[in-house]
């Protein structure tokens, strides 16, 4: 077996031509045997797809997700809701006949929001819609009443540093992209405290708003006063900007009861379809089971959890047992900084060599388009061949990133291949971390397709005659 694998790997190495500087592969020439082998999975994949979108599994992912979010609601790290939801998924995975179902303990943060309000007192009275940010400290019980300084950027704040002392700093940064703009949420409080601000209010990180506040993580840098911090809506940030530009003095009364309690024990949930030939080798499918404490965490990340559960339940139902193990992991405390995944990585360090491929869905389970892949060039050629099997659900697109995922980035950022689900997710950040993250953001037909995609890709990779290649096996001209 091993020798066969080495030979195949060497043959594959010759197959990749022209790995150009921008990491786009101009041409894939995989060994014909391997291409044929992948193509031979078409009837199996077709069966998986038919069962999920038009057979006994039709509607199951959505209905099960609906039952779950209706029963537990949101599931913030440290909460009893989260632990109850974890117990439920352990029971559910066992009842679905999955193997080795269990929870794995990890310590997680316990931040609680309490009540919170922000009221503009001058130049007129108006209640502002806000959501305190994760890890924020609270205000004194009587609140913080202070003048406001609105800035559009960190640069503007630094230029106006002399005016910030004793003020509530409001950031009205433009939305560029989530990745770029989220720095204001993550570091806004620290930057404001450095120039003497007493609190910070940050325009929600979103391209679209119906006066919706978006919460999320922030962290205080060392040696900086921890000041209360919250997100306000895009509309209110615009209002405060206009009032300042019109020359008004603005005053806000901010009250927040937020506090951090001691860490508590939570669990990552693990369930498997054990491999028939090499059970120690693992393909992981995953999503995170915790959520923010607003909305119902249906989209972020109930959808990811339920397609990962659904993929295994579906394969089990079809009696499809691959050569390697497929393991679903429902990560805990993702929202507080991949806490569950870091714990898992530590506890499974000695198993890392056996992690063949990791998959995660955490940027929406909308209508699928394909996969976003991180890994070597040869692997990308294989992923493209596998994606062709998804033609019946029109999810054949692939693209590459240096690393993918939130939780799985610990591995995909370190040379272990993996993929994120790629969907028509241009509205993801409309709902993200808001009270609007409810079941209404999800769609039954899309979930069926995503479950089928997840099951198909995991099954083929776990069943191939070769281990999914890790290295890029680049050949130079
Ligand atoms: C799946 O469904 C399609 C369309 O209804 C049908 O043509 C095909 O034969 C089915 N394949 C399997 C394996 O059930
Ligand atoms: C769905 O399945 C039914 C039979 O179970 C079949 O008649 C129908 O053609 C299928 N539709 C699609 C779109 O595959
Ligand atoms: C914080 O202050 C302590 C003591 O003054 C110092 O040792 C440490 O290096 C500082 N940390 C940072 C990040 O500035
Ligand atoms: C990893 O370590 C754990 C705990 O020491 C042990 O039970 C497990 O068998 C080890 N796994 C591998 C693949 O070496
Ligand atoms: C298939 O998906 C592509 C985007 O990936 C889209 O442009 C096209 O319209 C889709 N085709 C069908 C038949 O849905
Ligand atoms: Zn998420």
Tab-separated table of N, CA and C in Angstrom, residues 62-142:
chain	number	residue	atom	x	y	z
A	62	UNK	N	-32.872	21.403	6.844
A	62	UNK	CA	-33.603	22.603	7.269
A	62	UNK	C	-34.514	22.302	8.465
A	63	UNK	N	-35.258	21.207	8.367
A	63	UNK	CA	-36.200	20.898	9.450
A	63	UNK	C	-35.486	20.634	10.766
A	64	UNK	N	-34.360	19.940	10.705
A	64	UNK	CA	-33.600	19.658	11.928
A	64	UNK	C	-32.969	20.931	12.490
A	65	UNK	N	-32.475	21.787	11.580
A	65	UNK	CA	-31.912	23.076	12.015
A	65	UNK	C	-33.004	23.932	12.664
A	66	UNK	N	-34.192	23.906	12.062
A	66	UNK	CA	-35.311	24.690	12.602
A	66	UNK	C	-35.651	24.224	14.021
A	67	UNK	N	-35.748	22.913	14.193
A	67	UNK	CA	-36.076	22.369	15.512
A	67	UNK	C	-35.022	22.794	16.539
A	68	UNK	N	-33.773	22.720	16.125
A	68	UNK	CA	-32.631	23.045	16.987
A	68	UNK	C	-32.647	24.521	17.413
A	69	UNK	N	-32.762	25.435	16.446
A	69	UNK	CA	-32.707	26.859	16.831
A	69	UNK	C	-33.977	27.283	17.565
A	70	UNK	N	-35.114	26.657	17.233
A	70	UNK	CA	-36.336	26.995	17.961
A	70	UNK	C	-36.247	26.539	19.415
A	71	UNK	N	-35.612	25.390	19.626
A	71	UNK	CA	-35.526	24.820	20.970
A	71	UNK	C	-34.492	25.545	21.837
A	72	UNK	N	-33.323	25.868	21.254
A	72	UNK	CA	-32.237	26.407	22.078
A	72	UNK	C	-32.001	27.901	21.891
A	73	UNK	N	-32.403	28.460	20.756
A	73	UNK	CA	-32.094	29.868	20.524
A	73	UNK	C	-30.597	30.072	20.409
A	74	UNK	N	-30.155	31.275	20.799
A	74	UNK	CA	-28.719	31.536	20.625
A	74	UNK	C	-27.889	30.846	21.707
A	75	UNK	N	-26.575	30.711	21.425
A	75	UNK	CA	-25.729	29.805	22.201
A	75	UNK	C	-24.355	30.428	22.427
A	76	UNK	N	-24.313	31.454	23.247
A	76	UNK	CA	-23.024	32.133	23.438
A	76	UNK	C	-22.115	31.302	24.345
A	77	UNK	N	-20.826	31.411	24.084
A	77	UNK	CA	-19.797	30.748	24.903
A	77	UNK	C	-20.063	31.003	26.391
A	78	UNK	N	-20.005	29.975	27.191
A	78	UNK	CA	-20.205	30.117	28.630
A	78	UNK	C	-21.640	29.910	29.075
A	79	UNK	N	-22.579	29.867	28.117
A	79	UNK	CA	-23.996	29.812	28.494
A	79	UNK	C	-24.492	28.375	28.676
A	80	UNK	N	-25.570	28.258	29.448
A	80	UNK	CA	-26.224	26.953	29.612
A	80	UNK	C	-26.876	26.517	28.303
A	81	UNK	N	-27.399	27.502	27.538
A	81	UNK	CA	-27.984	27.197	26.217
A	81	UNK	C	-27.010	26.416	25.365
A	82	UNK	N	-25.766	26.878	25.348
A	82	UNK	CA	-24.744	26.230	24.517
A	82	UNK	C	-24.523	24.788	24.993
A	83	UNK	N	-24.420	24.600	26.290
A	83	UNK	CA	-24.168	23.235	26.795
A	83	UNK	C	-25.366	22.326	26.533
A	84	UNK	N	-26.584	22.876	26.652
A	84	UNK	CA	-27.778	22.085	26.343
A	84	UNK	C	-27.795	21.698	24.864
A	85	UNK	N	-27.402	22.650	24.010
A	85	UNK	CA	-27.365	22.389	22.565
A	85	UNK	C	-26.314	21.311	22.250
A	86	UNK	N	-25.204	21.352	22.966
A	86	UNK	CA	-24.138	20.352	22.780
A	86	UNK	C	-24.649	18.963	23.186
A	87	UNK	N	-25.309	18.885	24.339
A	87	UNK	CA	-25.891	17.597	24.773
A	87	UNK	C	-26.844	17.062	23.698
A	88	UNK	N	-27.641	17.969	23.160
A	88	UNK	CA	-28.625	17.589	22.144
A	88	UNK	C	-27.938	17.023	20.903
A	89	UNK	N	-26.858	17.668	20.441
A	89	UNK	CA	-26.178	17.209	19.224
A	89	UNK	C	-25.455	15.880	19.460
A	90	UNK	N	-25.007	15.660	20.692
A	90	UNK	CA	-24.381	14.362	21.010
A	90	UNK	C	-25.443	13.265	20.924
A	91	UNK	N	-26.602	13.526	21.528
A	91	UNK	CA	-27.694	12.538	21.488
A	91	UNK	C	-28.152	12.298	20.055
A	92	UNK	N	-28.282	13.402	19.318
A	92	UNK	CA	-28.772	13.314	17.944
A	92	UNK	C	-27.805	12.519	17.068
A	93	UNK	N	-26.507	12.763	17.223
A	93	UNK	CA	-25.509	12.069	16.408
A	93	UNK	C	-25.498	10.580	16.743
A	94	UNK	N	-25.663	10.252	18.017
A	94	UNK	CA	-25.752	8.834	18.401
A	94	UNK	C	-26.992	8.194	17.794
A	95	UNK	N	-28.107	8.910	17.908
A	95	UNK	CA	-29.365	8.373	17.381
A	95	UNK	C	-29.299	8.175	15.864
A	96	UNK	N	-28.425	8.947	15.184
A	96	UNK	CA	-28.274	8.791	13.737
A	96	UNK	C	-27.361	7.621	13.392
A	97	UNK	N	-26.887	6.918	14.409
A	97	UNK	CA	-26.069	5.725	14.168
A	97	UNK	C	-24.608	6.025	13.874
A	98	UNK	N	-24.158	7.253	14.183
A	98	UNK	CA	-22.763	7.611	13.909
A	98	UNK	C	-21.832	6.965	14.942
A	99	UNK	N	-20.550	6.850	14.559
A	99	UNK	CA	-19.561	6.163	15.404
A	99	UNK	C	-18.864	7.146	16.349
A	100	UNK	N	-18.360	6.612	17.454
A	100	UNK	CA	-17.464	7.363	18.374
A	100	UNK	C	-18.005	8.738	18.751
A	101	UNK	N	-19.284	8.830	18.991
A	101	UNK	CA	-19.881	10.135	19.313
A	101	UNK	C	-19.511	10.519	20.748
A	102	UNK	N	-18.988	11.718	20.915
A	102	UNK	CA	-18.635	12.184	22.263
A	102	UNK	C	-18.334	13.675	22.263
A	103	UNK	N	-18.249	14.239	23.466
A	103	UNK	CA	-17.801	15.622	23.619
A	103	UNK	C	-16.374	15.614	24.144
A	104	UNK	N	-15.604	16.626	23.781
A	104	UNK	CA	-14.229	16.749	24.284
A	104	UNK	C	-14.098	18.091	24.986
A	105	UNK	N	-13.749	18.048	26.272
A	105	UNK	CA	-13.813	19.243	27.105
A	105	UNK	C	-12.749	20.283	26.760
A	106	UNK	N	-13.164	21.531	26.881
A	106	UNK	CA	-12.248	22.646	26.688
A	106	UNK	C	-12.787	23.837	27.487
A	107	UNK	N	-11.880	24.605	28.081
A	107	UNK	CA	-12.287	25.787	28.862
A	107	UNK	C	-12.586	26.952	27.920
A	108	UNK	N	-13.716	27.613	28.178
A	108	UNK	CA	-14.129	28.702	27.285
A	108	UNK	C	-14.498	29.955	28.078
A	109	UNK	N	-14.408	31.132	27.432
A	109	UNK	CA	-14.745	32.384	28.112
A	109	UNK	C	-16.237	32.474	28.457
A	110	UNK	N	-16.525	33.246	29.465
A	110	UNK	CA	-17.908	33.463	29.887
A	110	UNK	C	-18.139	34.969	30.066
A	111	UNK	N	-18.461	35.608	28.960
A	111	UNK	CA	-18.739	37.047	28.969
A	111	UNK	C	-20.249	37.215	28.922
A	112	UNK	N	-20.790	38.104	29.746
A	112	UNK	CA	-22.231	38.356	29.662
A	112	UNK	C	-22.504	39.835	29.406
A	113	UNK	N	-23.525	40.054	28.622
A	113	UNK	CA	-23.855	41.394	28.133
A	113	UNK	C	-24.564	42.249	29.190
A	114	UNK	N	-25.556	41.662	29.866
A	114	UNK	CA	-26.386	42.479	30.755
A	114	UNK	C	-27.192	43.498	29.968
A	115	UNK	N	-27.860	44.426	30.680
A	115	UNK	CA	-28.600	45.441	29.905
A	115	UNK	C	-27.640	46.514	29.435
A	116	UNK	N	-28.059	47.170	28.403
A	116	UNK	CA	-27.193	48.207	27.826
A	116	UNK	C	-28.060	49.227	27.109
A	117	UNK	N	-27.611	50.475	27.123
A	117	UNK	CA	-28.336	51.529	26.399
A	117	UNK	C	-27.377	52.671	26.085
A	118	UNK	N	-27.702	53.365	25.019
A	118	UNK	CA	-26.954	54.579	24.674
A	118	UNK	C	-27.983	55.625	24.290
A	119	UNK	N	-27.953	56.736	24.987
A	119	UNK	CA	-28.926	57.796	24.707
A	119	UNK	C	-28.193	59.083	24.359
A	120	UNK	N	-28.492	59.605	23.182
A	120	UNK	CA	-27.950	60.917	22.839
A	120	UNK	C	-28.747	61.942	23.641
A	121	UNK	N	-28.017	62.794	24.399
A	121	UNK	CA	-28.653	63.780	25.286
A	121	UNK	C	-28.633	65.164	24.633
A	122	UNK	N	-27.556	65.449	23.915
A	122	UNK	CA	-27.420	66.707	23.168
A	122	UNK	C	-26.943	66.377	21.771
A	123	UNK	N	-27.354	67.093	20.743
A	123	UNK	CA	-28.188	68.304	20.760
A	123	UNK	C	-29.675	68.013	20.918
A	124	UNK	N	-30.091	66.754	20.858
A	124	UNK	CA	-31.485	66.416	21.158
A	124	UNK	C	-31.477	65.010	21.729
A	125	UNK	N	-32.615	64.590	22.270
A	125	UNK	CA	-32.663	63.260	22.871
A	125	UNK	C	-33.011	62.219	21.830
A	126	UNK	N	-32.186	61.195	21.778
A	126	UNK	CA	-32.489	60.074	20.877
A	126	UNK	C	-31.848	58.815	21.442
A	127	UNK	N	-32.627	57.752	21.441
A	127	UNK	CA	-32.085	56.473	21.883
A	127	UNK	C	-31.343	55.836	20.702
A	128	UNK	N	-30.105	55.423	20.927
A	128	UNK	CA	-29.304	54.804	19.871
A	128	UNK	C	-29.361	53.287	20.031
A	129	UNK	N	-29.466	52.596	18.900
A	129	UNK	CA	-29.482	51.129	18.950
A	129	UNK	C	-28.032	50.650	19.030
A	130	UNK	N	-27.739	49.816	20.020
A	130	UNK	CA	-26.344	49.375	20.171
A	130	UNK	C	-26.281	47.907	20.550
A	131	UNK	N	-25.091	47.319	20.375
A	131	UNK	CA	-24.778	45.993	20.909
A	131	UNK	C	-23.361	46.054	21.458
A	132	UNK	N	-23.221	45.794	22.749
A	132	UNK	CA	-21.895	45.736	23.357
A	132	UNK	C	-21.055	44.675	22.664
A	133	UNK	N	-19.737	44.874	22.668
A	133	UNK	CA	-18.840	43.943	21.985
A	133	UNK	C	-18.238	42.937	22.953
A	134	UNK	N	-17.995	41.750	22.456
A	134	UNK	CA	-17.456	40.667	23.280
A	134	UNK	C	-16.196	41.086	24.023
A	135	UNK	N	-16.109	40.756	25.286
A	135	UNK	CA	-14.996	41.100	26.189
A	135	UNK	C	-15.065	42.523	26.718
A	136	UNK	N	-16.060	43.304	26.267
A	136	UNK	CA	-16.124	44.684	26.768
A	136	UNK	C	-16.364	44.693	28.279
A	137	UNK	N	-15.789	45.693	28.927
A	137	UNK	CA	-16.140	45.954	30.320
A	137	UNK	C	-17.442	46.754	30.321
A	138	UNK	N	-18.069	46.835	31.468
A	138	UNK	CA	-19.281	47.638	31.596
A	138	UNK	C	-18.944	49.068	32.007
A	139	UNK	N	-19.978	49.869	32.145
A	139	UNK	CA	-19.814	51.235	32.671
A	139	UNK	C	-20.145	51.198	34.160
A	140	UNK	N	-19.839	52.265	34.892
A	140	UNK	CA	-20.394	52.345	36.259
A	140	UNK	C	-21.923	52.329	36.156
A	141	UNK	N	-22.629	51.956	37.235
A	141	UNK	CA	-24.099	51.827	37.170
A	141	UNK	C	-24.789	53.095	36.677
A	142	UNK	N	-24.248	54.265	37.031
A	142	UNK	CA	-24.885	55.518	36.592
A	142	UNK	C	-24.563	55.831	35.128
